[in-house]
Amino acid sequence: MPNSEADDAAWPDALRPAIAPYWADDAGLSPAEAAAAVLDRVATACRVGDAWSGCGLTIVIDTVDERDNAALVTFSIARDGERRTGALSLVAMTDGWVRAEVLIDGARWLTARAELVYEEIEFWPAGAEDHTSDGEAPGRIGKHGTWAQIDSGRWPQSDSGDERWPAIELVEP
């Protein structure tokens, strides 16, 4: 699985997911157990053969490999007649976060930290110093795992033109 040590250094050690106290107090989960549950929820939303569409592109899940508090999802992307390959690497961290990294054609495209906030998975850019004061999460996966969106202002590499919140949705089979 890809290594993101440089991004880990950009993430303050003291920063914890906003919902960590809920998981500890109400659900009885340690931060590491909460992160493992978030990772499992994201990986479960990625099923081999599923197609996601939006923003002029189509993403098809090729493989899902989940083990030892980590997951690697590979996919293909079709846009404007071009085909590319991608990978989503997820690692459950002991501090309660899930480290997420997206590679496109082998190059790092996006890094983030993920947490489950009530029913949605929320993503924050690596280096975010206080995610609780940044307002709305700049990346989200819906509670049913059928849509995802990112804030192009926080991740300008999304190449979404004038669209601030580009989204992709699971294509119904």
Coordinates of C-alpha atoms in Angstrom, one line a residue, residues 20-173:
A20 CA -13.9 10.6 18.8
P21 CA -15.6 11.3 22.2
Y22 CA -18.9 9.8 21.0
W23 CA -17.2 6.6 19.8
A24 CA -15.4 6.3 23.1
D25 CA -18.2 7.2 25.4
D26 CA -21.4 6.0 23.7
A27 CA -20.1 3.1 21.5
G28 CA -17.3 2.0 23.7
L29 CA -14.7 1.9 20.9
S30 CA -11.1 3.0 21.2
P31 CA -9.9 5.4 18.5
A32 CA -8.2 2.6 16.7
E33 CA -11.4 0.5 16.7
A34 CA -13.4 3.5 15.4
A35 CA -10.9 4.0 12.6
A36 CA -11.1 0.3 11.7
A37 CA -14.9 0.6 11.5
V38 CA -14.7 3.7 9.3
L39 CA -12.2 2.0 7.0
D40 CA -14.5 -1.1 6.7
R41 CA -17.5 1.2 5.9
V42 CA -15.6 2.9 3.1
A43 CA -14.2 -0.4 1.7
T44 CA -17.7 -2.0 1.8
A45 CA -19.0 0.8 -0.4
C46 CA -16.5 -0.1 -3.0
R47 CA -17.7 -3.3 -4.8
V48 CA -15.9 -4.9 -7.7
G49 CA -17.6 -4.0 -10.9
D50 CA -19.6 -1.0 -9.5
A51 CA -19.5 2.0 -11.7
W52 CA -19.6 5.6 -10.4
S53 CA -20.4 8.5 -12.7
G54 CA -20.3 12.3 -12.5
C55 CA -18.3 15.4 -13.5
G56 CA -17.8 13.9 -17.0
L57 CA -16.1 10.8 -15.9
T58 CA -16.9 7.2 -15.1
I59 CA -15.1 5.2 -12.5
V60 CA -15.3 1.4 -12.3
I61 CA -14.0 -0.6 -9.3
D62 CA -11.5 -3.2 -10.4
T63 CA -10.3 -4.8 -7.1
V64 CA -10.9 -4.4 -3.4
D65 CA -8.3 -5.8 -1.0
E66 CA -9.0 -5.3 2.7
R67 CA -6.8 -6.7 5.5
D68 CA -4.9 -5.7 8.7
N69 CA -6.6 -2.3 9.1
A70 CA -5.8 -1.3 5.6
A71 CA -7.6 -1.5 2.2
L72 CA -6.5 -0.9 -1.4
V73 CA -9.2 -0.3 -4.0
T74 CA -8.1 -0.2 -7.6
F75 CA -10.2 1.4 -10.3
S76 CA -10.3 2.6 -13.9
I77 CA -11.3 6.0 -15.0
A78 CA -12.9 7.0 -18.4
R79 CA -13.1 10.7 -19.3
D80 CA -13.3 12.3 -22.7
G81 CA -12.3 9.0 -24.4
E82 CA -9.2 8.6 -22.2
R83 CA -8.7 5.7 -19.8
R84 CA -6.6 6.0 -16.7
T85 CA -5.9 3.8 -13.7
G86 CA -6.3 4.7 -10.0
A87 CA -6.0 3.4 -6.5
L88 CA -7.5 4.4 -3.2
S89 CA -5.3 3.4 -0.2
L90 CA -6.9 3.5 3.2
V91 CA -5.1 2.9 6.5
A92 CA -6.9 2.9 10.0
M93 CA -4.7 4.9 12.3
T94 CA -4.4 4.4 16.0
D95 CA -5.5 8.0 16.7
G96 CA -9.0 7.4 15.2
W97 CA -8.4 8.8 11.7
V98 CA -8.4 6.8 8.5
R99 CA -5.6 8.0 6.2
A100 CA -6.8 8.1 2.6
E101 CA -4.7 8.6 -0.5
V102 CA -5.8 8.5 -4.1
L103 CA -3.3 7.8 -6.9
I104 CA -4.0 8.4 -10.5
D105 CA -1.7 6.7 -13.0
G106 CA 0.7 6.1 -10.1
A107 CA 1.0 9.7 -9.0
R108 CA -0.5 11.1 -5.8
W109 CA -3.6 13.0 -6.6
L110 CA -5.3 13.5 -3.2
T111 CA -4.5 12.8 0.5
A112 CA -7.0 13.2 3.3
R113 CA -8.0 12.1 6.8
A114 CA -11.5 10.5 7.1
E115 CA -13.9 10.1 10.0
L116 CA -17.4 8.9 10.4
V117 CA -19.6 11.8 11.6
Y118 CA -22.9 10.3 12.5
E119 CA -24.0 9.0 9.1
E120 CA -21.5 10.4 6.6
I121 CA -17.9 9.8 6.1
E122 CA -16.1 13.2 6.2
F123 CA -12.7 13.9 4.5
W124 CA -10.2 16.6 5.5
P125 CA -7.0 17.6 3.7
A126 CA -3.8 16.5 5.2
G127 CA -2.4 19.4 7.2
A128 CA -5.8 20.7 8.3
E129 CA -5.0 22.2 11.7
D130 CA -8.5 22.5 13.1
H131 CA -11.1 20.6 11.1
T132 CA -13.8 21.5 13.6
S133 CA -13.6 25.2 12.8
D134 CA -13.3 24.8 9.1
G135 CA -17.1 24.6 8.7
E136 CA -18.5 21.9 6.4
A137 CA -16.2 19.0 5.6
P138 CA -14.5 19.5 2.2
G139 CA -15.1 15.9 1.3
R140 CA -18.0 13.5 2.0
I141 CA -19.4 10.1 1.3
G142 CA -23.2 9.8 1.8
K143 CA -24.6 7.6 4.6
H144 CA -25.6 4.8 2.1
G145 CA -22.3 4.9 0.2
T146 CA -23.9 5.9 -3.1
W147 CA -22.4 9.3 -3.6
A148 CA -19.2 11.2 -2.9
Q149 CA -18.2 14.8 -3.3
I150 CA -15.2 17.1 -2.6
D151 CA -14.9 20.9 -2.3
S152 CA -12.9 22.0 -5.4
G153 CA -11.7 25.0 -3.4
R154 CA -9.9 22.8 -0.9
W155 CA -8.8 20.2 -3.5
P156 CA -8.2 22.3 -6.7
Q157 CA -6.8 19.2 -8.5
S158 CA -10.4 18.0 -8.9
D159 CA -10.4 19.8 -12.3
S160 CA -14.1 20.5 -12.0
G161 CA -14.3 23.7 -13.9
D162 CA -16.6 26.2 -12.2
E163 CA -18.3 23.5 -10.1
R164 CA -17.6 24.0 -6.4
W165 CA -18.9 20.7 -5.2
P166 CA -18.3 18.1 -7.9
A167 CA -19.9 14.8 -7.1
I168 CA -19.9 11.2 -8.3
E169 CA -22.7 8.8 -7.8
L170 CA -23.1 5.0 -7.9
V171 CA -24.7 4.0 -11.2
E172 CA -27.7 1.8 -10.6
P173 CA -27.0 -1.7 -12.1

